[in-house]
C-alpha cells in the first residue's frame, strides 16, 4: 500500500506499532481468550491494563505523588464543564475565573465557564487575530480568582505557549494541554490541573485525561453529576462508572511506545526537528503564509495559507494524490493545517515539504 500520512488534527495519527499490536491482540489479549473490548472493567485483566497505563503516564510526565491521574469519558468540551463544576464548590457561582484568550479553544472554555461563574478575560489576543500569546505583563488577573485557565496549545490557531504561566498568590492554574501533551517535558507541579482529550496525542477519541492536585479534589458544586465529581472518580480509580476501556488500553500502548522512543524529552527533540523542517519550507518565500508570531508557533499544529487561495482545491487534490491527507484547515479559519503530532514520522513531514516545494514551483 502506498505510504499514507495523516495530518488530521484529531482524531489523529497513531503509531503504526501501536495499531499493529492492537490488531494482533484484538481477538485474544495475552491468552485471556477475550478481546479488551469484551472485558469487565473490574476483572483482573483490565485492571492490569489500567494500572500499567496509569503508571506509565505518571512516569512519562514525572507526575508528583500528590496528583491523581483520572481517566474520564468525553473530550475537551466536556472537561470545560467538568472543571468549573469541580473547582467552584468552595467559592460558589459568585466566584471569578480568570482566562487567557489565545484562540478558538480558550474561547470555547470561556463560553462554557460563564454558565457557572463570573469570567474575567485577563488578557486576549483576539484583536491580533490569535497570532500570539499575550505576555504576562499584559495580564489583568483577579487577586482571589477561583483559578486561572490557559490553553497552552491552540489546535485550530496554531499558537503555543513558550513559557510557564504564573498566577497570583495561591490561585491554581488549569491548563488545557489537549493537543501537545506528551510532546515536551512539563513541570506538573506548576499547575493545579492539566487536562486533555486523548484523540490528538494520546489515543482514540472518547477518553480524557485529567491530572489533578489532591487538594483540589472534593470541592464540587452540589449539582455536579456524580460521575463527573473528581472525588468519586479518584476514590474509585477512574471506575466509578464503566470507563472507556478500549480507549484506555490504546492509550496505554501509546505510553509504552513513547517509553520505547526514549520518553518525552527525546520526543521533544524529534518534534522540534519536524516543526523546523516544515516552517522553513513555509517561510522560504511568500507563496505560503503562517500568520503566527514565530516565538509562539506551535510544534504540533501548523496552519498555513496559500497566497492565491483560489488554488486551495488544487493543492488539496494534489496532496491527496500523494497520500498526504487531512490538510484542509478548520472551517472557522480556512486555509490549510498540518498536525504533526508525536506519531507523525519525520518522513511524513519531509513528504509534505517536498510537495509544498513542488506545488509552489509549479
Coordinates of C-alpha atoms in Angstrom, one line a residue:
X1 CA 0.0 0.0 0.0
X2 CA 1.2 3.5 -0.8
X3 CA 2.5 5.4 2.2
X4 CA -0.3 7.5 3.7
X5 CA 0.5 10.4 6.0
X6 CA -2.5 11.6 8.0
X7 CA -2.2 15.2 9.1
X8 CA -5.6 15.3 10.9
X9 CA -5.9 17.5 14.0
X10 CA -7.9 14.8 15.7
X11 CA -8.8 12.0 15.8
X12 CA -5.3 11.9 14.7
X13 CA -2.5 9.6 13.6
X14 CA -1.5 6.7 15.9
X15 CA 1.9 5.0 15.9
X16 CA 1.8 2.1 13.4
X17 CA 3.5 -0.2 16.1
X18 CA 0.5 0.5 18.4
X19 CA -2.0 -0.3 15.7
X20 CA -0.2 -3.5 14.8
X21 CA -0.1 -4.6 18.4
X22 CA -3.8 -3.8 18.9
X23 CA -4.6 -5.8 15.8
X24 CA -2.6 -8.8 17.0
X25 CA -4.4 -8.7 20.3
X26 CA -7.8 -8.0 19.0
X27 CA -9.3 -11.4 19.4
X28 CA -7.3 -12.7 22.3
X29 CA -5.5 -10.4 24.8
X30 CA -2.5 -12.2 26.3
X31 CA -4.1 -15.6 26.3
X32 CA -7.2 -14.5 28.1
X33 CA -9.4 -15.7 25.3
X34 CA -11.1 -12.2 25.2
X35 CA -10.8 -9.0 23.3
X36 CA -10.1 -6.0 25.5
X37 CA -13.5 -4.7 24.2
X38 CA -15.2 -7.6 25.9
X39 CA -13.5 -7.5 29.3
X40 CA -15.2 -6.5 32.5
X41 CA -13.6 -3.2 33.7
X42 CA -13.4 -4.8 37.2
X43 CA -11.8 -8.0 36.1
X44 CA -8.1 -8.7 36.8
X45 CA -7.2 -8.5 33.1
X46 CA -8.4 -5.0 32.6
X47 CA -7.3 -3.8 36.0
X48 CA -3.7 -4.8 35.0
X49 CA -4.1 -2.8 31.7
X50 CA -5.4 0.3 33.7
X51 CA -2.6 0.1 36.3
X52 CA 0.1 -0.1 33.6
X53 CA -1.4 2.9 31.7
X54 CA -1.7 5.0 34.9
X55 CA 1.9 4.1 36.0
X56 CA 3.4 4.7 32.5
X57 CA 1.8 8.1 32.2
X58 CA 2.9 9.1 35.7
X59 CA 6.5 8.1 34.7
X60 CA 6.4 9.9 31.4
X61 CA 5.4 13.2 32.9
X62 CA 7.1 12.7 36.3
X63 CA 3.7 13.3 37.9
X64 CA 4.2 14.0 41.7
X65 CA 2.7 11.8 44.3
X66 CA 0.2 14.5 45.4
X67 CA -1.6 14.4 42.0
X68 CA -4.2 12.0 40.8
X69 CA -4.4 10.8 37.2
X70 CA -8.1 10.4 36.2
X71 CA -9.3 8.7 33.0
X72 CA -12.7 10.1 32.2
X73 CA -15.2 9.9 29.3
X74 CA -15.8 12.7 26.9
X75 CA -13.4 15.3 25.4
X76 CA -12.1 18.8 25.8
X77 CA -15.6 20.4 25.6
X78 CA -16.9 18.2 28.3
X79 CA -13.9 19.0 30.6
X80 CA -14.7 22.7 30.1
X81 CA -17.9 22.0 32.1
X82 CA -16.4 19.3 34.5
X83 CA -13.6 21.7 35.6
X84 CA -15.7 24.6 36.9
X85 CA -18.2 22.2 38.4
X86 CA -15.3 20.7 40.4
X87 CA -13.4 23.9 41.2
X88 CA -16.1 26.3 42.4
X89 CA -17.6 24.4 45.3
X90 CA -15.6 26.3 47.9
X91 CA -16.4 29.7 46.3
X92 CA -19.8 29.2 44.6
X93 CA -21.2 30.8 41.5
X94 CA -20.1 34.3 42.6
X95 CA -16.5 33.3 42.1
X96 CA -14.4 34.7 39.3
X97 CA -12.4 32.6 36.8
X98 CA -9.5 34.2 35.0
X99 CA -8.8 33.3 31.4
X100 CA -6.1 34.0 28.9
X101 CA -7.8 34.1 25.5
X102 CA -5.4 32.8 22.8
X103 CA -7.6 31.2 20.2
X104 CA -10.7 29.1 19.4
X105 CA -10.4 26.6 22.3
X106 CA -9.8 29.1 25.1
X107 CA -12.8 31.0 23.7
X108 CA -14.9 27.9 23.9
X109 CA -13.7 27.4 27.5
X110 CA -14.7 31.0 28.4
X111 CA -18.2 30.5 27.0
X112 CA -18.7 27.3 29.0
X113 CA -17.3 28.6 32.3
X114 CA -19.6 31.6 32.1
X115 CA -22.5 29.2 32.7
X116 CA -21.2 28.5 36.2
X117 CA -19.3 31.6 37.4
X118 CA -18.1 35.1 36.6
X119 CA -15.4 35.2 33.9
X120 CA -12.6 37.7 33.6
X121 CA -10.7 37.7 30.4
X122 CA -7.4 38.7 31.9
X123 CA -5.7 39.1 28.5
X124 CA -6.7 38.4 24.9
X125 CA -5.0 38.1 21.6
X126 CA -8.3 38.3 19.7
X127 CA -7.6 41.7 18.3
X128 CA -4.3 40.4 16.8
X129 CA -6.2 37.5 15.1
X130 CA -4.9 35.0 17.6
X131 CA -1.3 35.2 16.4
X132 CA 0.4 35.4 19.7
X133 CA 0.2 34.7 23.4
X134 CA -0.2 37.9 25.4
X135 CA 2.9 38.4 27.6
X136 CA 2.3 38.2 31.3
X137 CA 3.0 41.9 31.7
X138 CA -0.4 42.5 29.9
X139 CA -2.4 40.1 32.2
X140 CA -5.0 41.7 34.4
X141 CA -5.5 38.9 37.0
X142 CA -8.2 38.8 39.7
X143 CA -6.5 38.6 43.2
X144 CA -8.8 36.0 44.5
X145 CA -9.8 34.1 41.3
X146 CA -11.1 30.6 41.7
X147 CA -8.5 29.5 39.1
X148 CA -6.6 30.7 36.0
X149 CA -7.4 28.8 32.8
X150 CA -4.9 28.7 29.9
X151 CA -4.9 26.6 26.7
X152 CA -1.2 26.0 26.2
X153 CA -1.6 24.9 22.6
X154 CA -4.4 26.2 20.4
X155 CA -5.1 23.3 17.9
X156 CA -7.0 25.5 15.4
X157 CA -5.0 28.7 15.5
X158 CA -1.5 27.1 15.9
X159 CA -0.4 29.2 18.9
X160 CA 1.7 27.6 21.7
X161 CA 2.9 28.9 25.0
X162 CA 6.6 29.2 25.1
X163 CA 6.7 29.9 28.9
X164 CA 5.2 28.5 32.1
X165 CA 2.4 30.8 33.2
X166 CA 2.1 32.1 36.7
X167 CA -0.9 33.2 38.7
X168 CA -1.4 35.5 41.7
X169 CA -0.9 34.0 45.2
X170 CA -2.4 30.6 45.6
X171 CA -4.6 30.7 42.6
X172 CA -4.3 27.3 40.9
X173 CA -3.6 27.2 37.2
X174 CA -5.8 24.9 35.0
X175 CA -4.1 24.0 31.6
X176 CA -5.8 22.6 28.6
X177 CA -2.9 20.6 27.0
X178 CA -5.1 18.5 24.7
X179 CA -3.0 18.9 21.5
X180 CA 0.5 19.0 22.9
X181 CA 0.5 16.9 26.0
X182 CA 3.5 14.4 26.0
X183 CA 5.2 16.3 23.2
X184 CA 7.6 18.1 25.5
X185 CA 8.5 17.9 29.2
X186 CA 6.2 19.8 31.6
X187 CA 6.6 20.6 35.3
X188 CA 3.3 19.3 36.5
X189 CA 3.9 20.8 40.0
X190 CA 3.4 24.3 38.4
X191 CA -0.3 23.5 37.6
X192 CA -3.3 22.7 39.7
X193 CA -4.9 20.8 36.9
X194 CA -3.7 19.5 33.5
X195 CA -6.3 18.0 31.1
X196 CA -6.5 16.8 27.6
X197 CA -8.7 14.9 25.2
X198 CA -6.9 11.8 24.1
X199 CA -7.6 11.9 20.3
X200 CA -4.7 14.2 19.4
X201 CA -1.5 12.9 21.1
X202 CA -2.6 10.0 23.3
X203 CA -5.1 7.7 21.7
X204 CA -8.6 7.4 20.3
X205 CA -11.5 9.8 20.9
X206 CA -13.7 9.2 23.9
X207 CA -11.1 9.4 26.7
X208 CA -9.9 12.4 28.6
X209 CA -7.0 12.5 31.0
X210 CA -7.1 14.9 34.0
X211 CA -4.1 15.3 36.3
X212 CA -5.4 16.9 39.4
X213 CA -3.7 18.0 42.6
X214 CA -5.0 16.3 45.7
X215 CA -6.1 19.5 47.5
X216 CA -8.4 20.5 44.6
X217 CA -10.5 17.3 44.8
X218 CA -13.7 17.2 46.9
X219 CA -14.9 20.7 46.2
X220 CA -17.6 20.0 43.5
X221 CA -20.7 22.1 43.2
X222 CA -23.8 20.4 44.6
X223 CA -25.3 19.8 41.1
X224 CA -22.2 18.3 39.6
X225 CA -23.1 14.9 38.2
X226 CA -21.7 12.1 40.4
X227 CA -19.9 10.5 37.5
X228 CA -18.0 13.8 36.9
X229 CA -17.2 14.5 40.5
X230 CA -13.4 14.2 40.8
X231 CA -13.7 12.8 44.3
X232 CA -15.8 9.9 43.1
X233 CA -13.6 9.3 40.2
X234 CA -10.4 9.4 42.3
X235 CA -11.7 7.2 45.1
X236 CA -12.8 4.6 42.5
X237 CA -9.6 4.6 40.4
X238 CA -11.5 6.1 37.4
X239 CA -14.1 3.3 37.7
X240 CA -17.0 5.0 39.4
X241 CA -18.8 4.2 36.2
X242 CA -17.7 2.0 33.4
X243 CA -14.7 3.8 31.8
X244 CA -13.8 3.9 28.1
X245 CA -11.9 0.6 28.5
X246 CA -10.6 0.1 24.9
X247 CA -9.5 3.8 24.7
X248 CA -7.5 3.4 27.9
X249 CA -6.0 0.2 26.5
X250 CA -4.8 2.0 23.3
X251 CA -3.6 5.0 25.4
X252 CA -1.6 2.5 27.5
X253 CA 0.0 1.1 24.3
X254 CA 0.9 4.6 23.2
X255 CA 2.5 5.3 26.6
X256 CA 4.6 2.1 26.2
X257 CA 5.6 3.2 22.7
X258 CA 6.7 6.6 24.0
X259 CA 8.9 5.0 26.6
X260 CA 10.5 2.9 23.9
X261 CA 11.2 6.0 21.9
X262 CA 13.2 7.5 24.8
X263 CA 10.4 9.3 26.6
X264 CA 9.1 12.8 26.4
X265 CA 12.5 14.6 26.3
X266 CA 13.5 12.5 23.3
X267 CA 10.2 13.1 21.6
X268 CA 10.6 16.9 22.1
X269 CA 13.8 16.8 20.1
X270 CA 12.1 15.0 17.2
X271 CA 9.2 17.4 17.3
X272 CA 11.5 20.4 17.2
X273 CA 13.2 18.9 14.1
X274 CA 9.9 18.2 12.4
X275 CA 8.5 21.7 13.1
X276 CA 11.7 23.4 12.0
X277 CA 11.6 21.5 8.7
X278 CA 8.0 22.4 8.0
X279 CA 8.2 26.1 9.0
X280 CA 11.4 26.5 6.9
X281 CA 9.5 25.4 3.8
X282 CA 6.6 27.7 4.5
X283 CA 8.9 30.6 5.1
X284 CA 11.1 30.0 2.0
X285 CA 9.1 32.6 0.0
X286 CA 5.7 34.3 0.1
X287 CA 3.8 31.6 -1.7
X288 CA 2.7 30.2 1.7
X289 CA 2.0 32.1 4.8
X290 CA 1.9 31.2 8.5
X291 CA 0.5 34.2 10.4
X292 CA 1.5 33.2 14.0
X293 CA 4.4 35.2 15.6
X294 CA 7.5 33.0 15.3
X295 CA 8.1 32.7 19.0
X296 CA 4.6 31.4 19.6
X297 CA 4.3 28.9 16.6
X298 CA 3.0 25.5 17.6
X299 CA 5.2 22.5 17.1
X300 CA 2.1 20.3 16.8
X301 CA -0.5 22.2 14.7
X302 CA 0.8 24.3 11.7
X303 CA -1.9 26.4 10.0
X304 CA -0.9 28.0 6.7
X305 CA -2.4 29.8 3.7
X306 CA -1.7 29.9 0.0
X307 CA -1.0 33.4 -1.3
X308 CA -3.5 32.6 -4.0
X309 CA -6.4 30.9 -2.2
X310 CA -8.1 30.1 -5.5
X311 CA -5.6 27.3 -5.7
X312 CA -6.7 25.7 -2.4
X313 CA -8.7 22.9 -4.0
X314 CA -6.0 22.1 -6.5
X315 CA -3.5 22.0 -3.6
X316 CA -5.6 19.6 -1.6
X317 CA -6.3 17.4 -4.6
X318 CA -2.6 17.1 -5.4
X319 CA -1.8 16.4 -1.7
X320 CA -4.4 13.6 -1.6
X321 CA -3.0 12.0 -4.8
X322 CA 0.4 11.8 -3.0
X323 CA -1.1 10.3 0.2
X324 CA -0.9 13.5 2.2
X325 CA -4.3 13.5 3.9
X326 CA -6.5 15.8 6.1
X327 CA -4.6 19.1 5.3
X328 CA -7.7 21.3 5.0
X329 CA -7.8 24.0 7.7
X330 CA -10.5 24.2 10.3
X331 CA -13.8 25.6 8.9
X332 CA -13.6 28.6 11.2
X333 CA -10.3 29.9 9.9
X334 CA -9.9 28.3 6.4
X335 CA -6.6 27.7 4.7
X336 CA -4.6 24.6 5.5
X337 CA -3.4 22.9 8.6
X338 CA -0.8 20.2 9.2
X339 CA -0.9 18.5 12.5
X340 CA 2.4 16.8 13.2
X341 CA 1.9 15.0 16.5
X342 CA 4.3 12.6 18.2
X343 CA 3.2 9.7 15.9
X344 CA 3.8 11.6 12.7
X345 CA 7.2 10.4 11.4
X346 CA 9.7 12.8 10.0
X347 CA 9.4 11.0 6.7
X348 CA 5.8 12.3 6.6
X349 CA 6.9 15.9 7.2
X350 CA 9.5 15.5 4.5
X351 CA 7.0 14.2 2.1
X352 CA 4.8 17.3 2.8
X353 CA 7.7 19.6 2.4
X354 CA 8.6 18.0 -0.9
X355 CA 5.0 18.6 -2.1
X356 CA 5.0 22.2 -0.8
X357 CA 8.1 22.9 -2.8
X358 CA 6.7 21.1 -5.9
X359 CA 3.4 22.9 -5.8
X360 CA 4.9 26.3 -5.3
X361 CA 7.3 25.7 -8.1
X362 CA 4.6 24.6 -10.5

